[in-house]
CSV table of C-alpha atoms in Angstrom, one decimal:
chain,number,residue,atom,x,y,z
A,1,MET,CA,-73.8,102.4,45.1
A,2,PHE,CA,-75.4,104.1,42.1
A,3,PHE,CA,-76.9,102.3,39.2
A,4,SER,CA,-74.1,103.5,36.9
A,5,ASP,CA,-71.7,101.5,39.1
A,6,PHE,CA,-73.5,98.2,38.4
A,7,PRO,CA,-71.7,97.4,35.1
A,8,THR,CA,-68.3,97.7,37.0
A,9,LYS,CA,-69.5,94.9,39.2
A,10,GLY,CA,-70.0,92.6,36.2
A,11,TRP,CA,-73.7,93.3,35.7
A,12,THR,CA,-75.1,93.0,32.2
A,13,THR,CA,-78.4,93.6,30.4
A,14,THR,CA,-79.4,90.1,31.6
A,15,HIS,CA,-79.1,91.2,35.2
A,16,GLY,CA,-81.3,94.2,34.4
A,17,TYR,CA,-84.0,92.0,33.0
A,18,PHE,CA,-83.7,89.6,35.9
A,19,THR,CA,-84.0,92.4,38.5
A,20,GLN,CA,-87.1,93.8,36.8
A,21,MET,CA,-88.6,90.3,36.7
A,22,GLY,CA,-88.3,90.2,40.5
A,23,GLY,CA,-85.3,88.0,40.5
A,24,PHE,CA,-83.9,89.2,43.9
A,25,MET,CA,-85.8,88.5,47.1
A,26,LEU,CA,-84.9,90.4,50.3
A,27,PHE,CA,-84.5,88.2,53.4
A,28,GLU,CA,-84.2,89.2,57.0
A,29,GLY,CA,-82.9,85.9,58.5
A,30,ASP,CA,-85.3,83.3,57.2
A,31,THR,CA,-88.2,85.7,56.6
A,32,ARG,CA,-88.9,87.0,53.2
A,33,LYS,CA,-89.4,90.8,53.1
A,34,GLY,CA,-90.3,91.2,49.5
A,35,VAL,CA,-88.9,91.6,46.0
A,36,LEU,CA,-85.9,93.9,45.6
A,37,MET,CA,-86.8,96.4,42.9
A,38,PRO,CA,-83.8,98.3,41.4
A,39,TRP,CA,-84.4,101.6,43.3
A,40,ARG,CA,-84.6,99.7,46.6
A,41,LEU,CA,-81.6,97.5,45.8
A,42,GLY,CA,-79.5,100.6,45.1
A,43,ASP,CA,-80.7,102.3,48.3
A,44,LEU,CA,-79.9,99.4,50.5
A,45,LEU,CA,-76.5,99.0,48.8
A,46,LYS,CA,-75.7,102.7,49.4
A,47,LYS,CA,-76.6,102.3,53.0
A,48,GLY,CA,-74.5,99.2,53.4
A,49,LYS,CA,-77.5,97.1,54.5
A,50,ILE,CA,-76.9,94.3,52.0
A,51,LYS,CA,-74.1,92.8,50.1
A,52,PHE,CA,-74.0,93.3,46.3
A,53,PRO,CA,-75.8,90.3,44.7
A,54,ASN,CA,-72.9,88.1,43.4
A,55,ILE,CA,-74.5,86.2,40.6
A,56,THR,CA,-73.1,85.8,37.1
A,57,GLU,CA,-74.9,86.1,33.8
A,58,GLU,CA,-74.3,82.4,33.2
A,59,GLU,CA,-76.0,81.5,36.5
A,60,ILE,CA,-79.1,83.5,35.5
A,61,GLN,CA,-79.3,82.0,32.0
A,62,ASP,CA,-79.0,78.6,33.6
A,63,ARG,CA,-82.3,79.3,35.3
A,64,SER,CA,-83.9,80.3,32.0
A,65,LYS,CA,-86.2,78.0,30.1
A,66,GLY,CA,-84.9,79.3,26.7
A,67,ASP,CA,-81.7,78.1,25.1
A,68,ALA,CA,-79.7,78.5,22.0
A,69,LEU,CA,-81.5,75.6,20.3
A,70,SER,CA,-85.0,77.0,20.7
A,71,LYS,CA,-83.9,80.5,19.6
A,72,THR,CA,-82.0,79.0,16.6
A,73,LEU,CA,-85.1,77.0,15.5
A,74,VAL,CA,-87.4,80.1,15.7
A,75,ILE,CA,-84.9,82.4,13.9
A,76,GLY,CA,-84.3,79.7,11.2
A,77,GLN,CA,-88.0,79.3,10.5
A,78,THR,CA,-88.6,83.0,10.4
A,79,THR,CA,-85.6,83.7,8.2
A,80,TRP,CA,-86.7,80.9,5.8
A,81,PHE,CA,-90.2,82.4,5.5
A,82,VAL,CA,-88.8,85.9,4.8
A,83,ALA,CA,-86.4,84.5,2.2
A,84,GLN,CA,-89.3,82.7,0.5
A,85,CYS,CA,-91.3,85.9,0.3
A,86,ILE,CA,-88.4,87.8,-1.2
A,87,SER,CA,-87.6,85.1,-3.7
A,88,ARG,CA,-91.2,84.8,-4.8
A,89,GLN,CA,-91.4,88.6,-5.4
A,90,ALA,CA,-88.1,88.5,-7.3
A,91,GLN,CA,-89.5,85.8,-9.6
A,92,GLY,CA,-92.7,87.7,-10.2
A,93,LEU,CA,-94.9,85.2,-8.4
A,94,VAL,CA,-98.0,86.3,-6.6
A,95,THR,CA,-97.9,87.0,-2.9
A,96,THR,CA,-101.1,86.6,-1.0
A,97,GLU,CA,-102.5,88.9,1.6
A,98,LEU,CA,-102.1,86.2,4.2
A,99,GLU,CA,-98.4,85.8,3.4
A,100,LEU,CA,-97.9,89.6,3.5
A,101,VAL,CA,-99.6,89.8,6.9
A,102,THR,CA,-97.5,86.9,8.2
A,103,LEU,CA,-94.4,88.7,6.9
A,104,GLY,CA,-95.3,91.7,8.9
A,105,PHE,CA,-95.6,89.7,12.1
A,106,ALA,CA,-92.3,87.9,11.2
A,107,VAL,CA,-90.6,91.3,11.2
A,108,LEU,CA,-92.2,92.1,14.6
A,109,ASN,CA,-90.9,88.8,15.8
A,110,ALA,CA,-87.4,89.8,14.7
A,111,PHE,CA,-87.5,93.1,16.6
A,112,MET,CA,-88.8,91.2,19.7
A,113,TYR,CA,-85.9,88.7,19.6
A,114,TYR,CA,-83.4,91.5,19.2
A,115,PHE,CA,-84.6,93.4,22.2
A,116,TRP,CA,-85.2,90.3,24.4
A,117,TRP,CA,-82.3,88.2,23.3
A,118,ASN,CA,-80.6,88.4,26.7
A,119,LYS,CA,-83.8,88.2,28.7
A,120,PRO,CA,-84.2,85.1,30.9
A,121,LEU,CA,-87.3,83.1,30.1
A,122,GLY,CA,-89.7,81.5,32.6
A,123,VAL,CA,-87.4,81.8,35.7
A,124,GLN,CA,-89.3,80.3,38.6
A,125,THR,CA,-87.1,80.9,41.7
A,126,SER,CA,-85.5,84.1,43.1
A,127,VAL,CA,-82.1,84.8,44.4
A,128,PRO,CA,-82.0,85.5,48.2
A,129,VAL,CA,-80.3,88.8,49.3
A,130,TYR,CA,-79.9,89.0,53.1
A,131,LEU,CA,-80.0,92.0,55.3
A,132,LEU,CA,-76.8,92.5,57.2
A,133,ASP,CA,-78.3,93.8,60.4
A,134,ARG,CA,-78.8,90.3,61.9
A,135,ASN,CA,-76.3,88.0,63.6
A,136,ASN,CA,-76.4,85.3,61.0
A,137,ALA,CA,-76.5,87.7,58.0
A,138,GLU,CA,-72.7,87.9,57.6
A,139,SER,CA,-72.5,84.2,56.8
A,140,ALA,CA,-75.4,84.4,54.3
A,141,THR,CA,-74.6,84.4,50.6
A,142,THR,CA,-76.2,86.2,47.8
A,143,THR,CA,-75.2,83.8,45.1
A,144,GLY,CA,-77.4,81.9,42.6
A,145,ILE,CA,-78.8,79.4,45.1
A,146,GLY,CA,-82.5,80.1,44.9
A,147,ALA,CA,-84.8,80.0,47.9
A,148,THR,CA,-87.3,77.1,47.7
A,149,GLY,CA,-90.8,78.2,47.0
A,150,ASP,CA,-90.0,81.7,45.8
A,151,ALA,CA,-92.0,81.2,42.6
A,152,TYR,CA,-92.6,83.8,40.0
A,153,SER,CA,-96.0,84.6,38.5
A,154,THR,CA,-96.6,82.1,35.8
A,155,LEU,CA,-99.1,82.4,32.9
A,156,GLU,CA,-101.7,79.7,33.9
A,157,VAL,CA,-105.0,80.8,32.5
A,158,ASN,CA,-107.8,78.6,33.9
A,159,THR,CA,-110.7,81.0,34.1
A,160,VAL,CA,-112.2,84.0,32.4
A,161,GLY,CA,-111.4,86.0,35.5
A,162,GLU,CA,-107.7,85.2,35.2
A,163,ILE,CA,-107.7,86.4,31.6
A,164,PHE,CA,-109.2,89.8,32.5
A,165,GLY,CA,-106.8,89.9,35.5
A,166,ARG,CA,-103.9,89.6,33.0
A,167,LEU,CA,-105.4,92.4,30.9
A,168,ALA,CA,-105.6,94.6,34.0
A,169,ASP,CA,-101.9,93.9,34.7
A,170,MET,CA,-101.1,95.2,31.2
A,171,THR,CA,-102.9,98.5,31.9
A,172,THR,CA,-100.8,99.1,35.1
A,173,ALA,CA,-97.5,97.8,33.7
A,174,GLY,CA,-95.7,101.1,34.1
A,175,ASP,CA,-97.3,102.2,37.4
A,176,PRO,CA,-94.3,102.9,39.8
A,177,TYR,CA,-96.5,102.3,42.9
A,178,ILE,CA,-97.9,98.8,42.2
A,179,ASN,CA,-94.8,97.1,43.5
A,180,GLU,CA,-93.8,98.5,46.8
A,181,THR,CA,-92.0,97.1,49.8
A,182,GLY,CA,-93.3,93.6,50.7
A,183,THR,CA,-94.3,92.5,47.2
A,184,MET,CA,-93.6,88.8,46.9
A,185,GLN,CA,-93.8,88.4,43.1
A,186,MET,CA,-94.0,90.6,40.0
A,187,HIS,CA,-96.9,90.2,37.6
A,188,THR,CA,-96.1,89.2,34.0
A,189,PHE,CA,-96.4,92.6,32.4
A,190,TYR,CA,-94.7,94.7,34.9
A,191,ALA,CA,-92.3,97.4,33.6
A,192,MET,CA,-90.3,99.9,35.6
A,193,PRO,CA,-91.2,103.6,35.4
A,194,ILE,CA,-88.9,105.6,33.2
A,195,THR,CA,-88.1,109.3,32.7
A,196,GLU,CA,-89.8,111.6,30.2
A,197,TRP,CA,-86.7,111.6,28.0
A,198,GLN,CA,-86.5,107.8,28.1
A,199,ASP,CA,-90.2,107.7,27.3
A,200,LEU,CA,-89.7,109.9,24.3
A,201,ASN,CA,-86.9,107.7,23.0
A,202,LEU,CA,-88.9,104.6,23.7
A,203,THR,CA,-92.0,106.0,21.9
A,204,GLY,CA,-89.8,106.8,18.9
A,205,CYS,CA,-88.4,103.3,18.8
A,206,VAL,CA,-91.8,101.6,19.1
A,207,SER,CA,-93.3,103.9,16.6
A,208,LEU,CA,-90.6,103.2,14.1
A,209,ILE,CA,-91.4,99.5,14.4
A,210,GLY,CA,-95.1,100.3,13.9
A,211,VAL,CA,-94.2,102.3,10.7
A,212,VAL,CA,-92.2,99.3,9.4
A,213,PHE,CA,-95.2,97.0,10.1
A,214,GLY,CA,-97.5,99.4,8.2
A,215,ALA,CA,-95.1,99.8,5.3
A,216,ILE,CA,-95.0,96.0,4.8
A,217,HIS,CA,-98.8,96.1,4.4
A,218,CYS,CA,-98.5,99.0,1.9
A,219,ALA,CA,-96.6,96.5,-0.3
A,220,GLY,CA,-100.1,95.1,-1.1
A,221,TRP,CA,-101.4,98.4,-2.3
A,222,ASN,CA,-102.1,97.1,-5.8
A,223,PHE,CA,-103.1,93.6,-4.8
A,224,LEU,CA,-106.2,92.1,-6.5
A,225,PHE,CA,-109.1,91.9,-4.1
A,226,PRO,CA,-112.6,90.3,-4.6
A,227,SER,CA,-114.1,93.8,-4.4
A,228,HIS,CA,-113.1,97.4,-4.7
A,229,ALA,CA,-114.3,98.0,-1.1
A,230,GLU,CA,-111.9,95.5,0.3
A,231,LEU,CA,-109.0,97.1,-1.6
A,232,ILE,CA,-109.9,100.5,-0.1
A,233,LEU,CA,-110.2,99.0,3.4
A,234,TRP,CA,-106.7,97.4,2.9
A,235,ARG,CA,-105.2,100.7,1.8
A,236,ILE,CA,-106.8,102.7,4.6
A,237,SER,CA,-105.8,100.2,7.3
A,238,SER,CA,-102.2,100.2,6.0
A,239,LEU,CA,-102.0,104.0,6.2
A,240,VAL,CA,-103.6,104.1,9.6
A,241,ILE,CA,-100.9,101.7,10.9
A,242,ILE,CA,-98.3,104.1,9.7
A,243,VAL,CA,-99.9,107.4,10.6
A,244,VAL,CA,-100.9,106.5,14.2
A,245,PRO,CA,-97.4,105.7,15.4
A,246,LEU,CA,-96.0,108.8,13.8
A,247,SER,CA,-98.8,110.8,15.5
A,248,MET,CA,-97.8,109.4,18.9
A,249,VAL,CA,-94.1,110.5,18.3
A,250,LEU,CA,-95.2,114.0,17.4
A,251,ALA,CA,-97.6,114.2,20.4
A,252,ASN,CA,-94.9,113.1,22.8
A,253,TYR,CA,-92.3,115.4,21.3
A,254,LEU,CA,-94.6,118.4,21.5
A,255,ALA,CA,-95.5,117.5,25.1
A,256,TRP,CA,-91.9,117.2,26.0
A,257,MET,CA,-91.0,120.5,24.4
A,258,GLN,CA,-93.7,122.3,26.4
A,259,GLY,CA,-92.4,120.9,29.6
A,260,GLY,CA,-94.5,119.5,32.4
A,261,THR,CA,-97.2,118.4,30.0
A,262,GLU,CA,-98.3,114.9,30.5
A,263,THR,CA,-96.8,112.6,27.9
A,264,LEU,CA,-98.3,109.4,26.4
A,265,ASP,CA,-97.3,106.4,28.5
A,266,ILE,CA,-95.6,103.9,26.3
A,267,THR,CA,-93.9,101.1,28.2
A,268,LEU,CA,-92.1,97.9,27.0
A,269,CYS,CA,-93.4,94.9,29.0
A,270,LEU,CA,-90.5,92.8,30.1
A,271,GLY,CA,-92.3,90.2,31.9
A,272,SER,CA,-91.3,86.8,33.0
């Protein structure tokens, strides 16, 4: 079973997010063997050691803590703010620096919602997938009935140590070796390793978003500031936000063209 065959089995983007979040737990009888990462899932399927996980997108979304109402409220609030900024500009009214910065983050929020629209939010239980080399494995199901106690990592920050632990998770988000056989849960910022070509495309996409963010700040190029120094700082910062992402795209592209040269590691964090 190759990954390209998964859509023919009814899998969607939601299933992909759910798998990366550690949504499938391998069981040998009643014993948990670890999270099923995509490459291990595909390997076991090709060898006929497990059944294909038979869970629908609706069942996955039923586990999600996000719903249409919460998304609608956030989108409505963001859209209203953006519309106000546009109307104020059209009427020749003054837009403050704080409003412009907020507009930039509102646009980032729009991109995030676009990419994560089908991503389950805050799922706490995994779906058991049973090995078929035991006597009772044939009668076991791989449907959406979660195994009790198979909790995901949740963002509960109680100490300074936990805060720095989360930051450490972010620095190893794309490490392909941090989640091997036997891992019982995925950390919040884990992202699967990708190919160099995918990395190049991803860097381009993320950089384009960064350029848009910087361009919004450039709209305040001629704003009135309390001092000339603050005006210069605003202009320099806006240009830096635009130039740095473009430089990353150029560096990755040149590295890819040279072949074998290490590329910049840019990874989207699809955590739970």
